[in-house]
PDB file of C-alpha atoms in Angstrom:
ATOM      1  CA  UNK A   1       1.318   8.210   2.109  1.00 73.00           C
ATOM      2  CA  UNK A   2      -0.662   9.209  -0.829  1.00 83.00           C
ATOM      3  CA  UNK A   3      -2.672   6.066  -2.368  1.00 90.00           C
ATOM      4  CA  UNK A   4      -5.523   4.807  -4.410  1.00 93.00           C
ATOM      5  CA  UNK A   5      -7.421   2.172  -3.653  1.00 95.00           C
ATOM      6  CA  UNK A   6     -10.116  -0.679  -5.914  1.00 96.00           C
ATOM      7  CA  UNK A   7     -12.083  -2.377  -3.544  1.00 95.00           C
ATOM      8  CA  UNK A   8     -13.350  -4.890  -6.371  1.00 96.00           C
ATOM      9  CA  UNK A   9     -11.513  -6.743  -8.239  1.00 95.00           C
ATOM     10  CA  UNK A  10     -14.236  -7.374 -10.618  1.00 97.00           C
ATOM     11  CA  UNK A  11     -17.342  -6.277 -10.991  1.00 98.00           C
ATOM     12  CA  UNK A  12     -20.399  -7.640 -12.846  1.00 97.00           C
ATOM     13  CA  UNK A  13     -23.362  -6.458 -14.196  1.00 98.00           C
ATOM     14  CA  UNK A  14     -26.099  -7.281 -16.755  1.00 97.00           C
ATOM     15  CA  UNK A  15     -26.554  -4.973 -19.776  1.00 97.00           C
ATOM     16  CA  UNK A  16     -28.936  -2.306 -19.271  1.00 97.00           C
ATOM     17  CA  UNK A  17     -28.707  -1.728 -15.690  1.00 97.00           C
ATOM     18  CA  UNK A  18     -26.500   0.846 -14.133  1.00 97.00           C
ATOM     19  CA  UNK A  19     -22.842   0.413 -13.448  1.00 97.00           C
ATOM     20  CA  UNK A  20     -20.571   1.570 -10.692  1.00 97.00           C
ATOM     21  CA  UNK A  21     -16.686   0.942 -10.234  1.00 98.00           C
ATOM     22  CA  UNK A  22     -15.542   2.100  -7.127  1.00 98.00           C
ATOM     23  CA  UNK A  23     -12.551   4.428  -5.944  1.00 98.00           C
ATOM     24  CA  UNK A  24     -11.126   5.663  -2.940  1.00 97.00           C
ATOM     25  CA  UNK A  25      -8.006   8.128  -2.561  1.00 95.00           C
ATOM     26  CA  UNK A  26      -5.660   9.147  -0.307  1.00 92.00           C
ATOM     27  CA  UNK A  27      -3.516  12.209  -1.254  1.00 86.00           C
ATOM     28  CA  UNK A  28      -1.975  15.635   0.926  1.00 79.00           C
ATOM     29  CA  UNK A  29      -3.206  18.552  -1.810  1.00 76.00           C
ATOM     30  CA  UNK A  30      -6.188  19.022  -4.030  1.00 80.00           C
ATOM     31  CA  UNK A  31      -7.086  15.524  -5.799  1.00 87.00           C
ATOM     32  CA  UNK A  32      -6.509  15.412  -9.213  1.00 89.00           C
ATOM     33  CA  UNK A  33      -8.211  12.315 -10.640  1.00 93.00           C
ATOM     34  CA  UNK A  34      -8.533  10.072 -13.368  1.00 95.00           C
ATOM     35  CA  UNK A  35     -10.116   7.557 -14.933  1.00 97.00           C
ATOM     36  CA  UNK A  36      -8.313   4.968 -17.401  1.00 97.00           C
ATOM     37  CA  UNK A  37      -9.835   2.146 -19.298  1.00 96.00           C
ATOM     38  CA  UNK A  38      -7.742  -0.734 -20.872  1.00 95.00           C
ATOM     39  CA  UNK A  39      -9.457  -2.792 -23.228  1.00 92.00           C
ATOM     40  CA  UNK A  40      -7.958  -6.249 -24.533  1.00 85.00           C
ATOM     41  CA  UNK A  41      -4.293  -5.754 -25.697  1.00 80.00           C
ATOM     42  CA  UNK A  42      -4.648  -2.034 -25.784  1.00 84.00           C
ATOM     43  CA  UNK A  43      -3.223   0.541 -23.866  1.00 87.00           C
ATOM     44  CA  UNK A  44      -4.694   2.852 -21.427  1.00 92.00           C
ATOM     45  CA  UNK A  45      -7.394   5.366 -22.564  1.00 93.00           C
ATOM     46  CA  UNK A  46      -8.406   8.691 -20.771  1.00 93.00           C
ATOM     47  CA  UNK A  47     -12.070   8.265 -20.085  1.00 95.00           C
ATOM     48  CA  UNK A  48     -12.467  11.461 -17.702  1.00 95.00           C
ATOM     49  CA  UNK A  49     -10.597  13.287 -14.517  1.00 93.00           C
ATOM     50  CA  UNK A  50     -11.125  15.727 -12.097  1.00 93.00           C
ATOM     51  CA  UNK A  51      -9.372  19.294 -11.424  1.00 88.00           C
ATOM     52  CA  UNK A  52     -11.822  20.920  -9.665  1.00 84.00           C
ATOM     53  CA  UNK A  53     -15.209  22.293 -10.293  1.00 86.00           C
ATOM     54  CA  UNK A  54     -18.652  20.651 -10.073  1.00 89.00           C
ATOM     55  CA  UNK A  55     -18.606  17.015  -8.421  1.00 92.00           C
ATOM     56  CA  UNK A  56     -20.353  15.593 -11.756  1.00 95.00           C
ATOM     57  CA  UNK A  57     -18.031  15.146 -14.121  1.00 95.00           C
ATOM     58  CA  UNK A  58     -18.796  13.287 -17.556  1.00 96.00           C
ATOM     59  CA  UNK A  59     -16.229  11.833 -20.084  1.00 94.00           C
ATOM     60  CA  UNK A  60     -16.059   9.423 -22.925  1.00 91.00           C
ATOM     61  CA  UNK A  61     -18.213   6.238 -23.695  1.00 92.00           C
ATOM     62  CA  UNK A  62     -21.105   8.141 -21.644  1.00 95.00           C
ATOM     63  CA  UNK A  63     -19.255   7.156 -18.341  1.00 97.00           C
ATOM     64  CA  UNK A  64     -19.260  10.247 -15.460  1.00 97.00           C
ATOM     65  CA  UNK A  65     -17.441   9.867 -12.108  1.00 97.00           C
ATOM     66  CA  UNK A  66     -18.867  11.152  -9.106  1.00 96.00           C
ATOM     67  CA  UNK A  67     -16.187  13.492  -6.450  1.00 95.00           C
ATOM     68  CA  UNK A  68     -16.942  13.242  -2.569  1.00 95.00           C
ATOM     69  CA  UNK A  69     -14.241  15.031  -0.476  1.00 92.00           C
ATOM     70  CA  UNK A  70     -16.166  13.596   2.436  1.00 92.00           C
ATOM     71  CA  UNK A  71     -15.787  10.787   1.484  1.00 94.00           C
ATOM     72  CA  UNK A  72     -12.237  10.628  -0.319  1.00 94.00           C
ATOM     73  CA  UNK A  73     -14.348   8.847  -3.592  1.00 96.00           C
ATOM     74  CA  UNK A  74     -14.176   9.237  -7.150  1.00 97.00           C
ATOM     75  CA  UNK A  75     -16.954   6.519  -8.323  1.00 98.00           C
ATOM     76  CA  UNK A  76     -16.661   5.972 -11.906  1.00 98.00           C
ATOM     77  CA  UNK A  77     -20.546   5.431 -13.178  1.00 98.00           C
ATOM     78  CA  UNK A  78     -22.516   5.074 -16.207  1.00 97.00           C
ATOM     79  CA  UNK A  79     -26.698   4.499 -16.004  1.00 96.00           C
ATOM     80  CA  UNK A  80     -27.056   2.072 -19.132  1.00 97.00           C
ATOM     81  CA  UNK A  81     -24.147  -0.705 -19.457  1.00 97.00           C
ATOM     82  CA  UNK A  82     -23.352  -2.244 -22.665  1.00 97.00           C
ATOM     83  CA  UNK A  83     -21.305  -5.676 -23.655  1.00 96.00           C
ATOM     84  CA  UNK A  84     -18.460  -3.502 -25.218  1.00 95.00           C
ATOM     85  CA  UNK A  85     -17.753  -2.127 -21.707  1.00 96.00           C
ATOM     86  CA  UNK A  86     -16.692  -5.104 -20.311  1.00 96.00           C
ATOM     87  CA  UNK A  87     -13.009  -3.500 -19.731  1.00 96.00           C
ATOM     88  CA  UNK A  88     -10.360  -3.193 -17.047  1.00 96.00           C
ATOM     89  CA  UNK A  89     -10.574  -0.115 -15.437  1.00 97.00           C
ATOM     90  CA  UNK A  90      -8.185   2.017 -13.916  1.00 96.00           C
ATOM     91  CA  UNK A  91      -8.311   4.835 -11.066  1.00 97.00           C
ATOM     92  CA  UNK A  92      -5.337   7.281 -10.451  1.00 94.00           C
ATOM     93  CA  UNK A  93      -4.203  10.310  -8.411  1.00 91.00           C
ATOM     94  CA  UNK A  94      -1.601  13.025  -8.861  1.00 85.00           C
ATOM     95  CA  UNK A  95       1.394  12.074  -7.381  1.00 79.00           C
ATOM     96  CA  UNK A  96       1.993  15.188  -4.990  1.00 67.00           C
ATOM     97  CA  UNK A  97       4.846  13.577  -3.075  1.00 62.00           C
ATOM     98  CA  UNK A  98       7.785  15.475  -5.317  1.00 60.00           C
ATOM     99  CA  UNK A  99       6.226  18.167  -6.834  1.00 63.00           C
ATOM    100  CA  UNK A 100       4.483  18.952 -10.191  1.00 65.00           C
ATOM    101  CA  UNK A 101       6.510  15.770 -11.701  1.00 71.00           C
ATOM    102  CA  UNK A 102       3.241  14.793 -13.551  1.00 74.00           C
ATOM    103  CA  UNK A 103       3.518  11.192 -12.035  1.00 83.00           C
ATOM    104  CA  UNK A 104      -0.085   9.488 -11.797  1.00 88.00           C
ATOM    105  CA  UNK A 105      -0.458   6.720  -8.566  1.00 90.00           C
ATOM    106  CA  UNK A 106      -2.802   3.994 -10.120  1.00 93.00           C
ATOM    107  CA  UNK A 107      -5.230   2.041  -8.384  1.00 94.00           C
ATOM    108  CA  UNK A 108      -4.907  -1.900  -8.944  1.00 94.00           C
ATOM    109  CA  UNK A 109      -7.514  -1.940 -11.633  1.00 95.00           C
ATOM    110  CA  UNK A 110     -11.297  -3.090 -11.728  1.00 96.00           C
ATOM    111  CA  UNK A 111     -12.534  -5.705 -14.806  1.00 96.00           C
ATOM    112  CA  UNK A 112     -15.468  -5.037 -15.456  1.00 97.00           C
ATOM    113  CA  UNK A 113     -18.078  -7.771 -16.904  1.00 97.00           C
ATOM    114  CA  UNK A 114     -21.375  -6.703 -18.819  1.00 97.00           C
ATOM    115  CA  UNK A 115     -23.667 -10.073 -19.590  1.00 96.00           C
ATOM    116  CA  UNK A 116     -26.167  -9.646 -22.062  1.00 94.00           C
TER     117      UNK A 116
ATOM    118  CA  UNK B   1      -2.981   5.600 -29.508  1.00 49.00           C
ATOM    119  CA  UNK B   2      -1.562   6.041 -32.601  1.00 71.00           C
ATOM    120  CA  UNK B   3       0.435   9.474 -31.183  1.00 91.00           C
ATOM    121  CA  UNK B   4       2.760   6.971 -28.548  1.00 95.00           C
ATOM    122  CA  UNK B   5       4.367   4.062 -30.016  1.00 95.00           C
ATOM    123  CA  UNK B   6       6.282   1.173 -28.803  1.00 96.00           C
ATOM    124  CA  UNK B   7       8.356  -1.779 -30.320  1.00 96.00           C
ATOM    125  CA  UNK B   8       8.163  -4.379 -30.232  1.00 96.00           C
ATOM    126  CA  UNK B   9       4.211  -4.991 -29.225  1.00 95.00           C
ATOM    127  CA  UNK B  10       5.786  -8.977 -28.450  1.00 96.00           C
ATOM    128  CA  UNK B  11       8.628  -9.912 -27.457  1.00 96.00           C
ATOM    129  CA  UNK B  12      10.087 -13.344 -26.118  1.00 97.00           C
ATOM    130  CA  UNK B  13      13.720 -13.652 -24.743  1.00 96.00           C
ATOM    131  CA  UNK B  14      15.798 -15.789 -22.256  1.00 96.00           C
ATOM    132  CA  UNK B  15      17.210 -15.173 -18.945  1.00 97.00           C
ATOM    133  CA  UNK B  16      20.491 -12.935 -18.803  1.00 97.00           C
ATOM    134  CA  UNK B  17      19.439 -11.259 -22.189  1.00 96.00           C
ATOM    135  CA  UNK B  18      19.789  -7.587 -22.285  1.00 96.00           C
ATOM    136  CA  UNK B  19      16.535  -6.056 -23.748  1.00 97.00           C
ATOM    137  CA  UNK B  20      15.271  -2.802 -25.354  1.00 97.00           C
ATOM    138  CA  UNK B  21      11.979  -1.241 -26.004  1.00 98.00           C
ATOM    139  CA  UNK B  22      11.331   1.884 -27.650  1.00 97.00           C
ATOM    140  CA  UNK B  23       8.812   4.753 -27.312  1.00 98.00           C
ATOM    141  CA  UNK B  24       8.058   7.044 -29.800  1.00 97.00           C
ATOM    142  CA  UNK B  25       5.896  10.068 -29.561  1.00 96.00           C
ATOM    143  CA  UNK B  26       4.553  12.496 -32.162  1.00 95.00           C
ATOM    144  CA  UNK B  27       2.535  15.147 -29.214  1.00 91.00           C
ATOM    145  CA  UNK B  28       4.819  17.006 -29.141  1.00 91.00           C
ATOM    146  CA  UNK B  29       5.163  16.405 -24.915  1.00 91.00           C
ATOM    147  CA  UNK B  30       7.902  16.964 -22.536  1.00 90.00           C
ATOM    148  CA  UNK B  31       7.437  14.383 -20.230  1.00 92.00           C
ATOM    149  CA  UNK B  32       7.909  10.521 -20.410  1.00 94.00           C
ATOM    150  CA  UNK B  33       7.445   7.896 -18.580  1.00 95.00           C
ATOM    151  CA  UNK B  34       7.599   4.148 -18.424  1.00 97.00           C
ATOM    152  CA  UNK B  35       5.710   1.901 -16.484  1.00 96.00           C
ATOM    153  CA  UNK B  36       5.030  -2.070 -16.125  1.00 96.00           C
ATOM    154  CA  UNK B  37       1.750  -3.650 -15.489  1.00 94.00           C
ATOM    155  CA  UNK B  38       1.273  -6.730 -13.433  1.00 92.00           C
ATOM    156  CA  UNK B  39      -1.891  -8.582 -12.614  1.00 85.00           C
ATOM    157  CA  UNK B  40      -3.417  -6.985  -9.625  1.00 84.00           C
ATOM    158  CA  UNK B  41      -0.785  -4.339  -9.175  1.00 86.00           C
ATOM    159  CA  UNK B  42      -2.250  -2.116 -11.198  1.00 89.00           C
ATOM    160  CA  UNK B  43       0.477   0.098 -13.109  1.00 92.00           C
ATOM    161  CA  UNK B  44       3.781   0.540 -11.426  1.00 94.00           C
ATOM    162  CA  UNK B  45       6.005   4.147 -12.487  1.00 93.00           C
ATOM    163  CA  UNK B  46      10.043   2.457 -13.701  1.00 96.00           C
ATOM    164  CA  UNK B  47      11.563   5.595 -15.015  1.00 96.00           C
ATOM    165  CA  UNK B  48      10.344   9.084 -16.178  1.00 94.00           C
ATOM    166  CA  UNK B  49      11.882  12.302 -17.908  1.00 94.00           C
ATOM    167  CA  UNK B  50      11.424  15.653 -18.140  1.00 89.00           C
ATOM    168  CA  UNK B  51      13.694  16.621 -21.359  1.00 88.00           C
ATOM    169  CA  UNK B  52      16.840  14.571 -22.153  1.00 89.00           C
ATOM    170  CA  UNK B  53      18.613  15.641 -19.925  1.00 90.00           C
ATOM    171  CA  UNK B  54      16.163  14.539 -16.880  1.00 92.00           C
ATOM    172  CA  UNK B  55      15.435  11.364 -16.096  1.00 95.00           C
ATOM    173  CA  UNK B  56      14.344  10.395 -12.712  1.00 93.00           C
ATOM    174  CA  UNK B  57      14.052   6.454 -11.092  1.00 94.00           C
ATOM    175  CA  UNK B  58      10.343   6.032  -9.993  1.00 92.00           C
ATOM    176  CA  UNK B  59       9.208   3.098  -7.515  1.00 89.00           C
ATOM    177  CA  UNK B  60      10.793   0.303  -9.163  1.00 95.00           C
ATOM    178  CA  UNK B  61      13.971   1.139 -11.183  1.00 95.00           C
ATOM    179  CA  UNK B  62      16.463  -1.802 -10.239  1.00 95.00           C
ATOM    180  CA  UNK B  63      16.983  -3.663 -13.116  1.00 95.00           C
ATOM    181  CA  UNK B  64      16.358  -1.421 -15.355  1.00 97.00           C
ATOM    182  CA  UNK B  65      17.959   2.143 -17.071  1.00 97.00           C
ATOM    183  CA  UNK B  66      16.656   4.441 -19.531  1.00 97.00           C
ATOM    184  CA  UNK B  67      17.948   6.855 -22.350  1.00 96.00           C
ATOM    185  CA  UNK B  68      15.942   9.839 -23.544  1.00 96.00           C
ATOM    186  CA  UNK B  69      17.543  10.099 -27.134  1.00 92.00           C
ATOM    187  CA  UNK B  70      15.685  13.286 -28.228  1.00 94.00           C
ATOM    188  CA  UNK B  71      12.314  14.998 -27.026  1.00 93.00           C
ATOM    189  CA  UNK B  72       9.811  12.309 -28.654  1.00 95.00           C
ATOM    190  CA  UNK B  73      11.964   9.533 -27.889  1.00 97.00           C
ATOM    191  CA  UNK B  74      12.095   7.080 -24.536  1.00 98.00           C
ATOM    192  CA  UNK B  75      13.951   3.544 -24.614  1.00 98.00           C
ATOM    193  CA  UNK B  76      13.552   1.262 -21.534  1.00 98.00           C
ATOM    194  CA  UNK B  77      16.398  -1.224 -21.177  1.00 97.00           C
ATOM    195  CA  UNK B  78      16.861  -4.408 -19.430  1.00 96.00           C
ATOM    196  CA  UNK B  79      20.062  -4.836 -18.787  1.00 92.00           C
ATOM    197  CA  UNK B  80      19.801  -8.980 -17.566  1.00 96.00           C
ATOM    198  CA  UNK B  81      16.554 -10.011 -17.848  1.00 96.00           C
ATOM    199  CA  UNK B  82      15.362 -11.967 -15.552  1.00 96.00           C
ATOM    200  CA  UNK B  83      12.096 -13.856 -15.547  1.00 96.00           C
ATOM    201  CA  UNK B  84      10.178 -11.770 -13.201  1.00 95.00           C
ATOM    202  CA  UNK B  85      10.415  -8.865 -15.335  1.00 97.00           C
ATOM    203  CA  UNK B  86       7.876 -10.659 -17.151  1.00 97.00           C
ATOM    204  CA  UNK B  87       5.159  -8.041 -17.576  1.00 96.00           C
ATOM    205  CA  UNK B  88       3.244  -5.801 -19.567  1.00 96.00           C
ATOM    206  CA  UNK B  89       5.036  -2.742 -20.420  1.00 97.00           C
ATOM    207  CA  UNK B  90       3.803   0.565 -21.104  1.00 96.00           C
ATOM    208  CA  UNK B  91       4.665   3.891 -22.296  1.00 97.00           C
ATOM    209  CA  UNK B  92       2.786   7.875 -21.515  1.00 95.00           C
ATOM    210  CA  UNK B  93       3.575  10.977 -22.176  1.00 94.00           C
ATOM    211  CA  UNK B  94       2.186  14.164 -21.169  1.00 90.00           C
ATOM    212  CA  UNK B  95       2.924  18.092 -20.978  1.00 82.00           C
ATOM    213  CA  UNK B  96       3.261  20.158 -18.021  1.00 74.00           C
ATOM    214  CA  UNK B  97       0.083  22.212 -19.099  1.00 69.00           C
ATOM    215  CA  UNK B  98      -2.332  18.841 -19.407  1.00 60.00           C
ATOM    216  CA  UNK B  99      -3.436  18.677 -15.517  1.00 63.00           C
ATOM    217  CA  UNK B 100      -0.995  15.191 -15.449  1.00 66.00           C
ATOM    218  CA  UNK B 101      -3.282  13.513 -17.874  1.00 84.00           C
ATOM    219  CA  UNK B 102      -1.027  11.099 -19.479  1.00 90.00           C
ATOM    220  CA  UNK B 103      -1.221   9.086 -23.001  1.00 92.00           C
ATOM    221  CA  UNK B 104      -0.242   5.620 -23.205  1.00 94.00           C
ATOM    222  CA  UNK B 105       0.797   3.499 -25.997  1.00 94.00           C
ATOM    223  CA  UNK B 106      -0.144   0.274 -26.915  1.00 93.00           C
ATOM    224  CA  UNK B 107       2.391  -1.591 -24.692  1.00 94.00           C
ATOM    225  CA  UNK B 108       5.268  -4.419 -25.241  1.00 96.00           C
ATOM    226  CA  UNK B 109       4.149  -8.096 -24.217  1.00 95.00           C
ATOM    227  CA  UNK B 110       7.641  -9.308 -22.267  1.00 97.00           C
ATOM    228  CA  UNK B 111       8.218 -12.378 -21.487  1.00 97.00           C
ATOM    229  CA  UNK B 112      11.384 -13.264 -20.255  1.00 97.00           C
ATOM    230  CA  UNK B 113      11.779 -17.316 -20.489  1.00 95.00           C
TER     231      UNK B 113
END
């Protein structure tokens, strides 16, 4: 069964230091992946994804997310947190299971906390 | 944001009540879809369609039906609300050229009483 997982519920982290949100994903083709972020009473915005190419791949907001096929990751990441990225924070695969329906599988979210 | 739309952002009605929100899109997409967000559930696929004449259930359709009135339009109705379709509700769109990356709107606050 193809699946995404969020170890952490929430994460939390001091402004200035580094930030990781982790990802894991289980799918039966090529991983496509995404990040989302959903701010308070927002919708969901596209920080970055994955098709293929290099493992690095940056987005929006100065966040990158990190691919390991070894490892079935997709770690989203940014070196410098601020207070505005205190988010929730969603990871999601292509849906392979019926085709090219476009369908996205979404993790179960990560809030993220940035303290001054 | 401002490309998907949905109304009502709020909405607060009883038990048995038959609901409707709307999606509008100005993209330009194909493809629909609605989903609801819960609280440690992450995002959960109701309904999607391809054109309007393709609509397909996703994961967790009972309860609820769908109408595709034209290409940029999506309504998600309740038929009898009940109170655990309380939820956060959310439109996306996308195109079959985009890689699956999807747009969301702003979502509908339900709260069924």
């Amino acid at each position: 069964a193809q699946s995404v997982a969020q170890p952490e519920d929430q994460v939390n982290v001091a402004e200035g230091n580094p930030l990781t949100v982790k990802c894991t994903y289980s799918v039966s083709g090529n991983p496509y992946l995404f990040w989302y972020v959903q701010y308070p009473n927002r919708g969901l915005q596209f920080l970055l994804k994955y098709i293929t190419g290099d493992n690095l791949v940056k987005g929006s907001y100065g966040f990158e997310a990190e691919f390991n096929k070894s490892q079935t990751s997709f770690h989203l990441k940014k070196p410098s947190a601020l207070v505005s990225d205190s988010a929730l924070y969603f990871c999601a695969v292509r849906d392979y299971g019926t085709g090219n329906t476009g369908k996205l599988i979404f993790g179960q979210g990560t809030t993220l906390q940035v303290k001054p | 944001d401002a490309d998907v739309t949905q109304t009502p952002r709020n909405r607060i009605t009883k038990t048995g009540k038959r609901i409707m929100l709307e999606c509008s899109q100005t993209k330009g997409h194909d493809r629909m879809y609605w989903y609801r967000q819960d609280p440690g559930l992450g995002l959960r696929l109701i309904y999607y369609s391809f054109d309007v004449k393709d609509i397909n259930k996703g994961e967790i359709s009972d309860g609820y039906s769908v109408s595709r009135q034209a290409q940029a339009k999506f309504s998600l109705s309740l038929e009898s609300a009940i109170p655990n379709q309380t939820a956060l509700y959310f439109c996306a769109t996308t195109d079959s050229s985009s890689y699956n990356e999807q747009f969301f709107g702003p979502g509908t606050r339900l709260t069924v009483l």
